[in-house]
Structure formats: C-alpha cells, structure tokens
Amino acid sequence: MTKASEENSRLPMASRSIIRTGRLPRLPWKNGAGTTREVAVFPGGSGPDSFRWRISVASIIEGAPFSTFPGVDRHFLVATPGTIEMTIPEGTAILTFGQSVSFPGEDEVAVQVLNGPVSAVNFMTDRTACSGAQHVQRVSGRVALKASTAALVMLVGSAQTEDGWKLGPMDILTCGPESETLNFTAATICTMHAWPNNTAFAE
C-alpha cells in the first residue's frame, strides 16, 4: 500500500490520546439497562446518531437487553476475566475473556452473566460510512501499529509509547494522524480498525 493510499484508508482522531478507562464517568446505556464509559467518538464531539466510529467500555453486572443502534455494526469484546452468554438472532454464544462477537446494531441482543461481573469493549461503526474490525493478539517487543488502527486496548501486560507514556490493563490508546510504534511486554492487546467504505483493509 502506498503512503497516499494509507492516508486515505485511515479514520484517526485529530490527536493521539491515552485513556485510563477507570477514570471515566459511568453513563447509562441508551436503553437504561446498564452503564458504560464512553472512550472516544469519531469525529470528535459526535452524538449517538452521528459518529463514524465509537468506542465504549460497558460494565456488565447482570443480565440485560442491549440497546439497538440501527445502521451500526457492533464489535463486542469481553475485556476482563469472566464468562457471559449472549443471545443473538442466530442463537447463543458463550464468551470468555479475550473473545469477541460482531453483530448488526439493529439486532435484538441480550446478555446473561455466568461468571462475573465483566467489562466489555464495544466498538461501533456507521455502516454507511466505514467498516470496522477487532483483533486480539499476544505481542512482545517493538511493534508498529497498522495504518487502519483507530485504537488499542491493553488486556494483559504493559506497553510504552516511543515518547515514554506507559499503558497497563484496560488503558486505551486512540490513534492520531501520526503512525504509532509501541514497546510491549508480555502483552495481550485488542486493536480496533476502521477504514472508509471506498478502501480495502490491508492485514
């Protein structure tokens, strides 16, 4: 991929940020059935019906139906130890730490906690504007993030940016327009990717 095509395939924030999830305020779900912490929206300042992508971290303490988001694709990751059962139109899915599922935001989805509570990372993309994906992987050493990376969440281990910022479990880095390289130590991470619909995602 050329430099120009890499730039056209990105949907980054205006500047890089490191978010300590535990310091964010809890907000009610759209349907009032649970709470979440909003991490980032793109473009910055977008509302619940105008974002291209959105990242939040939900606290799942007990069974509840999910809010619906018509026109949005949802990528849902269990980010802390525990087990949940999700009911989706195709059936049920048992998810444990580090496992994820994707589904259309208009689907009727519910969750039951089998071993918890758990925290879950929700990555949502506006289907008309862009596509998205989550990737969980184990990494160590110096790693350059792909151009399509919108954000990274630390699940296990630690990392340090090239300018000295440190990340631990449940810290989230949202990427700005500059490329990012981090030094990881015995880490498990989830990267969230977003790219405009007129471009192809390069693995």
PDB file of C-alpha atoms in Angstrom:
ATOM      1  CA  MET A   1       0.000   0.000   0.000  1.00  0.00           C
ATOM      2  CA  THR A   2       1.370   3.452  -0.942  1.00  0.00           C
ATOM      3  CA  LYS A   3       1.671   6.306   1.535  1.00  0.00           C
ATOM      4  CA  ALA A   4      -1.213   8.147  -0.165  1.00  0.00           C
ATOM      5  CA  SER A   5      -3.487   5.099  -0.045  1.00  0.00           C
ATOM      6  CA  GLU A   6      -2.570   4.507   3.613  1.00  0.00           C
ATOM      7  CA  GLU A   7      -3.616   8.062   4.483  1.00  0.00           C
ATOM      8  CA  ASN A   8      -6.902   7.683   2.571  1.00  0.00           C
ATOM      9  CA  SER A   9      -7.673   4.433   4.423  1.00  0.00           C
ATOM     10  CA  ARG A  10      -7.410   5.970   7.883  1.00  0.00           C
ATOM     11  CA  LEU A  11     -10.053   7.415  10.191  1.00  0.00           C
ATOM     12  CA  PRO A  12      -7.867   8.722  13.054  1.00  0.00           C
ATOM     13  CA  MET A  13      -8.665  11.185  15.810  1.00  0.00           C
ATOM     14  CA  ALA A  14      -7.239  14.707  15.472  1.00  0.00           C
ATOM     15  CA  SER A  15      -4.560  13.792  18.015  1.00  0.00           C
ATOM     16  CA  ARG A  16      -3.400  10.741  19.927  1.00  0.00           C
ATOM     17  CA  SER A  17      -4.803  10.166  23.415  1.00  0.00           C
ATOM     18  CA  ILE A  18      -4.171   7.691  26.209  1.00  0.00           C
ATOM     19  CA  ILE A  19      -7.303   6.991  28.228  1.00  0.00           C
ATOM     20  CA  ARG A  20      -7.320   5.466  31.699  1.00  0.00           C
ATOM     21  CA  THR A  21     -10.679   3.744  31.499  1.00  0.00           C
ATOM     22  CA  GLY A  22     -11.250   3.568  35.248  1.00  0.00           C
ATOM     23  CA  ARG A  23     -11.182   7.363  35.481  1.00  0.00           C
ATOM     24  CA  LEU A  24     -14.022   7.884  33.011  1.00  0.00           C
ATOM     25  CA  PRO A  25     -17.529   8.577  34.338  1.00  0.00           C
ATOM     26  CA  ARG A  26     -20.196   5.882  34.077  1.00  0.00           C
ATOM     27  CA  LEU A  27     -23.104   6.754  31.809  1.00  0.00           C
ATOM     28  CA  PRO A  28     -26.430   4.935  31.363  1.00  0.00           C
ATOM     29  CA  TRP A  29     -26.923   2.744  28.315  1.00  0.00           C
ATOM     30  CA  LYS A  30     -29.170   4.122  25.603  1.00  0.00           C
ATOM     31  CA  ASN A  31     -31.956   1.829  26.898  1.00  0.00           C
ATOM     32  CA  GLY A  32     -31.124   2.422  30.583  1.00  0.00           C
ATOM     33  CA  ALA A  33     -30.442  -1.280  31.267  1.00  0.00           C
ATOM     34  CA  GLY A  34     -26.760  -0.869  32.211  1.00  0.00           C
ATOM     35  CA  THR A  35     -23.832   1.560  32.361  1.00  0.00           C
ATOM     36  CA  THR A  36     -20.903   2.344  30.104  1.00  0.00           C
ATOM     37  CA  ARG A  37     -17.849   4.576  29.916  1.00  0.00           C
ATOM     38  CA  GLU A  38     -17.504   6.433  26.615  1.00  0.00           C
ATOM     39  CA  VAL A  39     -13.877   6.317  25.461  1.00  0.00           C
ATOM     40  CA  ALA A  40     -13.888   8.041  22.077  1.00  0.00           C
ATOM     41  CA  VAL A  41     -16.038   9.013  19.112  1.00  0.00           C
ATOM     42  CA  PHE A  42     -15.005   9.961  15.595  1.00  0.00           C
ATOM     43  CA  PRO A  43     -15.340  12.681  14.516  1.00  0.00           C
ATOM     44  CA  GLY A  44     -14.730  14.217  17.942  1.00  0.00           C
ATOM     45  CA  GLY A  45     -17.856  15.636  19.526  1.00  0.00           C
ATOM     46  CA  SER A  46     -20.232  13.404  17.542  1.00  0.00           C
ATOM     47  CA  GLY A  47     -23.522  12.442  19.139  1.00  0.00           C
ATOM     48  CA  PRO A  48     -25.047   8.947  19.472  1.00  0.00           C
ATOM     49  CA  ASP A  49     -26.563   9.162  15.980  1.00  0.00           C
ATOM     50  CA  SER A  50     -23.783  10.960  14.070  1.00  0.00           C
ATOM     51  CA  PHE A  51     -20.497   9.128  14.739  1.00  0.00           C
ATOM     52  CA  ARG A  52     -18.485   7.173  12.182  1.00  0.00           C
ATOM     53  CA  TRP A  53     -16.960   5.054  14.931  1.00  0.00           C
ATOM     54  CA  ARG A  54     -17.373   4.912  18.678  1.00  0.00           C
ATOM     55  CA  ILE A  55     -15.576   3.065  21.486  1.00  0.00           C
ATOM     56  CA  SER A  56     -17.044   2.472  24.930  1.00  0.00           C
ATOM     57  CA  VAL A  57     -16.457   0.125  27.845  1.00  0.00           C
ATOM     58  CA  ALA A  58     -19.562  -1.420  29.393  1.00  0.00           C
ATOM     59  CA  SER A  59     -19.865  -2.788  32.921  1.00  0.00           C
ATOM     60  CA  ILE A  60     -21.942  -5.973  32.746  1.00  0.00           C
ATOM     61  CA  ILE A  61     -23.089  -6.914  36.226  1.00  0.00           C
ATOM     62  CA  GLU A  62     -26.334  -8.759  35.498  1.00  0.00           C
ATOM     63  CA  GLY A  63     -28.451  -9.954  32.596  1.00  0.00           C
ATOM     64  CA  ALA A  64     -29.910  -7.232  30.392  1.00  0.00           C
ATOM     65  CA  PRO A  65     -31.019  -6.489  26.827  1.00  0.00           C
ATOM     66  CA  PHE A  66     -28.659  -4.414  24.709  1.00  0.00           C
ATOM     67  CA  SER A  67     -29.618  -1.080  23.203  1.00  0.00           C
ATOM     68  CA  THR A  68     -30.325  -1.095  19.472  1.00  0.00           C
ATOM     69  CA  PHE A  69     -28.337   1.053  17.032  1.00  0.00           C
ATOM     70  CA  PRO A  70     -29.884   0.875  13.533  1.00  0.00           C
ATOM     71  CA  GLY A  71     -27.351   1.293  10.730  1.00  0.00           C
ATOM     72  CA  VAL A  72     -24.422   0.468  13.014  1.00  0.00           C
ATOM     73  CA  ASP A  73     -22.190  -2.615  13.115  1.00  0.00           C
ATOM     74  CA  ARG A  74     -21.141  -3.655  16.631  1.00  0.00           C
ATOM     75  CA  HIS A  75     -17.953  -5.447  17.665  1.00  0.00           C
ATOM     76  CA  PHE A  76     -18.131  -6.664  21.269  1.00  0.00           C
ATOM     77  CA  LEU A  77     -15.153  -7.978  23.289  1.00  0.00           C
ATOM     78  CA  VAL A  78     -15.028  -9.465  26.809  1.00  0.00           C
ATOM     79  CA  ALA A  79     -12.098  -7.486  28.206  1.00  0.00           C
ATOM     80  CA  THR A  80     -11.793  -8.773  31.796  1.00  0.00           C
ATOM     81  CA  PRO A  81     -11.907 -12.309  33.266  1.00  0.00           C
ATOM     82  CA  GLY A  82     -15.387 -13.800  33.360  1.00  0.00           C
ATOM     83  CA  THR A  83     -17.984 -15.568  31.227  1.00  0.00           C
ATOM     84  CA  ILE A  84     -21.184 -14.318  29.626  1.00  0.00           C
ATOM     85  CA  GLU A  85     -23.890 -15.795  27.432  1.00  0.00           C
ATOM     86  CA  MET A  86     -25.168 -13.649  24.592  1.00  0.00           C
ATOM     87  CA  THR A  87     -28.455 -14.280  22.835  1.00  0.00           C
ATOM     88  CA  ILE A  88     -28.368 -13.156  19.211  1.00  0.00           C
ATOM     89  CA  PRO A  89     -30.745 -13.938  16.317  1.00  0.00           C
ATOM     90  CA  GLU A  90     -28.508 -16.832  15.221  1.00  0.00           C
ATOM     91  CA  GLY A  91     -28.664 -18.452  18.671  1.00  0.00           C
ATOM     92  CA  THR A  92     -26.490 -18.171  21.774  1.00  0.00           C
ATOM     93  CA  ALA A  93     -22.767 -17.545  22.173  1.00  0.00           C
ATOM     94  CA  ILE A  94     -20.672 -18.211  25.268  1.00  0.00           C
ATOM     95  CA  LEU A  95     -17.869 -15.676  25.529  1.00  0.00           C
ATOM     96  CA  THR A  96     -14.933 -15.592  27.938  1.00  0.00           C
ATOM     97  CA  PHE A  97     -12.018 -13.206  28.422  1.00  0.00           C
ATOM     98  CA  GLY A  98     -10.489 -12.152  25.096  1.00  0.00           C
ATOM     99  CA  GLN A  99     -13.317 -13.467  22.930  1.00  0.00           C
ATOM    100  CA  SER A 100     -15.496 -11.295  20.731  1.00  0.00           C
ATOM    101  CA  VAL A 101     -18.583 -11.325  18.538  1.00  0.00           C
ATOM    102  CA  SER A 102     -19.858  -8.944  15.855  1.00  0.00           C
ATOM    103  CA  PHE A 103     -23.487  -8.244  15.004  1.00  0.00           C
ATOM    104  CA  PRO A 104     -25.720  -5.612  13.384  1.00  0.00           C
ATOM    105  CA  GLY A 105     -26.788  -2.885  15.780  1.00  0.00           C
ATOM    106  CA  GLU A 106     -30.467  -3.289  14.887  1.00  0.00           C
ATOM    107  CA  ASP A 107     -30.497  -6.896  16.144  1.00  0.00           C
ATOM    108  CA  GLU A 108     -32.256  -7.732  19.386  1.00  0.00           C
ATOM    109  CA  VAL A 109     -29.415  -8.949  21.636  1.00  0.00           C
ATOM    110  CA  ALA A 110     -29.374  -9.818  25.343  1.00  0.00           C
ATOM    111  CA  VAL A 111     -26.666 -10.914  27.753  1.00  0.00           C
ATOM    112  CA  GLN A 112     -26.563 -13.113  30.850  1.00  0.00           C
ATOM    113  CA  VAL A 113     -23.622 -13.143  33.268  1.00  0.00           C
ATOM    114  CA  LEU A 114     -22.410 -16.680  34.006  1.00  0.00           C
ATOM    115  CA  ASN A 115     -19.237 -15.670  35.861  1.00  0.00           C
ATOM    116  CA  GLY A 116     -18.723 -12.004  36.507  1.00  0.00           C
ATOM    117  CA  PRO A 117     -19.127  -9.122  36.509  1.00  0.00           C
ATOM    118  CA  VAL A 118     -17.141  -8.330  33.365  1.00  0.00           C
ATOM    119  CA  SER A 119     -16.071  -5.276  31.422  1.00  0.00           C
ATOM    120  CA  ALA A 120     -16.638  -5.328  27.676  1.00  0.00           C
ATOM    121  CA  VAL A 121     -15.233  -3.143  24.917  1.00  0.00           C
ATOM    122  CA  ASN A 122     -17.822  -2.032  22.370  1.00  0.00           C
ATOM    123  CA  PHE A 123     -16.531  -0.807  19.005  1.00  0.00           C
ATOM    124  CA  MET A 124     -19.288   0.554  16.773  1.00  0.00           C
ATOM    125  CA  THR A 125     -19.020   1.685  13.158  1.00  0.00           C
ATOM    126  CA  ASP A 126     -21.510   3.556  10.997  1.00  0.00           C
ATOM    127  CA  ARG A 127     -22.261   1.060   8.225  1.00  0.00           C
ATOM    128  CA  THR A 128     -22.926   3.771   5.635  1.00  0.00           C
ATOM    129  CA  ALA A 129     -19.540   5.465   6.155  1.00  0.00           C
ATOM    130  CA  CYS A 130     -16.986   2.850   7.170  1.00  0.00           C
ATOM    131  CA  SER A 131     -16.236  -0.720   8.144  1.00  0.00           C
ATOM    132  CA  GLY A 132     -14.593  -1.991  11.316  1.00  0.00           C
ATOM    133  CA  ALA A 133     -12.934  -4.971  12.958  1.00  0.00           C
ATOM    134  CA  GLN A 134     -11.347  -6.038  16.244  1.00  0.00           C
ATOM    135  CA  HIS A 135      -8.227  -8.190  16.500  1.00  0.00           C
ATOM    136  CA  VAL A 136      -6.937  -9.787  19.726  1.00  0.00           C
ATOM    137  CA  GLN A 137      -3.301 -10.861  19.742  1.00  0.00           C
ATOM    138  CA  ARG A 138      -0.338 -11.539  22.003  1.00  0.00           C
ATOM    139  CA  VAL A 139       2.646  -9.286  21.378  1.00  0.00           C
ATOM    140  CA  SER A 140       6.073  -8.592  22.821  1.00  0.00           C
ATOM    141  CA  GLY A 141       8.798  -6.197  21.793  1.00  0.00           C
ATOM    142  CA  ARG A 142       8.630  -3.242  19.433  1.00  0.00           C
ATOM    143  CA  VAL A 143       5.528  -3.284  17.220  1.00  0.00           C
ATOM    144  CA  ALA A 144       4.288  -0.708  14.714  1.00  0.00           C
ATOM    145  CA  LEU A 145       0.503  -0.394  14.571  1.00  0.00           C
ATOM    146  CA  LYS A 146      -1.220  -0.799  11.212  1.00  0.00           C
ATOM    147  CA  ALA A 147      -2.362   2.345   9.418  1.00  0.00           C
ATOM    148  CA  SER A 148      -6.030   1.400   9.863  1.00  0.00           C
ATOM    149  CA  THR A 149      -5.767   1.199  13.676  1.00  0.00           C
ATOM    150  CA  ALA A 150      -8.259   3.535  15.322  1.00  0.00           C
ATOM    151  CA  ALA A 151      -7.427   2.439  18.872  1.00  0.00           C
ATOM    152  CA  LEU A 152      -5.721  -0.175  21.015  1.00  0.00           C
ATOM    153  CA  VAL A 153      -6.847  -1.567  24.362  1.00  0.00           C
ATOM    154  CA  MET A 154      -4.415  -3.285  26.715  1.00  0.00           C
ATOM    155  CA  LEU A 155      -5.841  -6.515  28.103  1.00  0.00           C
ATOM    156  CA  VAL A 156      -2.769  -8.102  29.731  1.00  0.00           C
ATOM    157  CA  GLY A 157       0.788  -6.902  30.291  1.00  0.00           C
ATOM    158  CA  SER A 158       2.167  -3.455  29.597  1.00  0.00           C
ATOM    159  CA  ALA A 159       3.347  -1.163  26.831  1.00  0.00           C
ATOM    160  CA  GLN A 160       5.268   2.050  26.396  1.00  0.00           C
ATOM    161  CA  THR A 161       4.995   4.598  23.595  1.00  0.00           C
ATOM    162  CA  GLU A 162       8.087   5.975  21.920  1.00  0.00           C
ATOM    163  CA  ASP A 163       7.718   9.218  23.902  1.00  0.00           C
ATOM    164  CA  GLY A 164       7.554   7.395  27.242  1.00  0.00           C
ATOM    165  CA  TRP A 165       3.861   7.021  28.070  1.00  0.00           C
ATOM    166  CA  LYS A 166       3.038   3.726  29.789  1.00  0.00           C
ATOM    167  CA  LEU A 167      -0.083   1.622  29.365  1.00  0.00           C
ATOM    168  CA  GLY A 168      -1.434  -1.137  31.614  1.00  0.00           C
ATOM    169  CA  PRO A 169      -4.554  -3.326  31.590  1.00  0.00           C
ATOM    170  CA  MET A 170      -7.693  -1.505  30.388  1.00  0.00           C
ATOM    171  CA  ASP A 171      -5.729   1.555  29.274  1.00  0.00           C
ATOM    172  CA  ILE A 172      -6.706   2.579  25.747  1.00  0.00           C
ATOM    173  CA  LEU A 173      -4.675   4.408  23.127  1.00  0.00           C
ATOM    174  CA  THR A 174      -6.637   6.233  20.432  1.00  0.00           C
ATOM    175  CA  CYS A 175      -4.504   6.929  17.378  1.00  0.00           C
ATOM    176  CA  GLY A 176      -3.964  10.349  15.853  1.00  0.00           C
ATOM    177  CA  PRO A 177      -2.752  11.140  12.324  1.00  0.00           C
ATOM    178  CA  GLU A 178       0.841  10.089  13.064  1.00  0.00           C
ATOM    179  CA  SER A 179       1.967   6.446  12.934  1.00  0.00           C
ATOM    180  CA  GLU A 180       2.375   4.675  16.286  1.00  0.00           C
ATOM    181  CA  THR A 181       5.050   2.242  17.464  1.00  0.00           C
ATOM    182  CA  LEU A 182       4.981   0.770  20.980  1.00  0.00           C
ATOM    183  CA  ASN A 183       7.228  -1.491  23.017  1.00  0.00           C
ATOM    184  CA  PHE A 184       5.157  -4.315  24.546  1.00  0.00           C
ATOM    185  CA  THR A 185       5.986  -6.556  27.499  1.00  0.00           C
ATOM    186  CA  ALA A 186       4.159  -9.925  27.686  1.00  0.00           C
ATOM    187  CA  ALA A 187       1.038  -8.232  26.354  1.00  0.00           C
ATOM    188  CA  THR A 188      -2.350  -9.255  25.058  1.00  0.00           C
ATOM    189  CA  ILE A 189      -3.994  -6.444  23.150  1.00  0.00           C
ATOM    190  CA  CYS A 190      -7.095  -5.730  21.128  1.00  0.00           C
ATOM    191  CA  THR A 191      -6.684  -3.404  18.156  1.00  0.00           C
ATOM    192  CA  MET A 192      -9.731  -1.739  16.645  1.00  0.00           C
ATOM    193  CA  HIS A 193      -9.623  -0.894  12.958  1.00  0.00           C
ATOM    194  CA  ALA A 194     -11.782   1.453  10.918  1.00  0.00           C
ATOM    195  CA  TRP A 195     -11.499   2.273   7.245  1.00  0.00           C
ATOM    196  CA  PRO A 196     -13.744   4.149   4.807  1.00  0.00           C
ATOM    197  CA  ASN A 197     -16.052   2.064   2.682  1.00  0.00           C
ATOM    198  CA  ASN A 198     -14.226   3.043  -0.520  1.00  0.00           C
ATOM    199  CA  THR A 199     -10.959   1.430   0.616  1.00  0.00           C
ATOM    200  CA  ALA A 200      -9.789  -2.110   1.316  1.00  0.00           C
ATOM    201  CA  PHE A 201      -8.385  -3.185   4.681  1.00  0.00           C
ATOM    202  CA  ALA A 202      -4.825  -4.492   4.453  1.00  0.00           C
ATOM    203  CA  GLU A 203      -3.899  -7.145   7.015  1.00  0.00           C
TER     204      GLU A 203
END
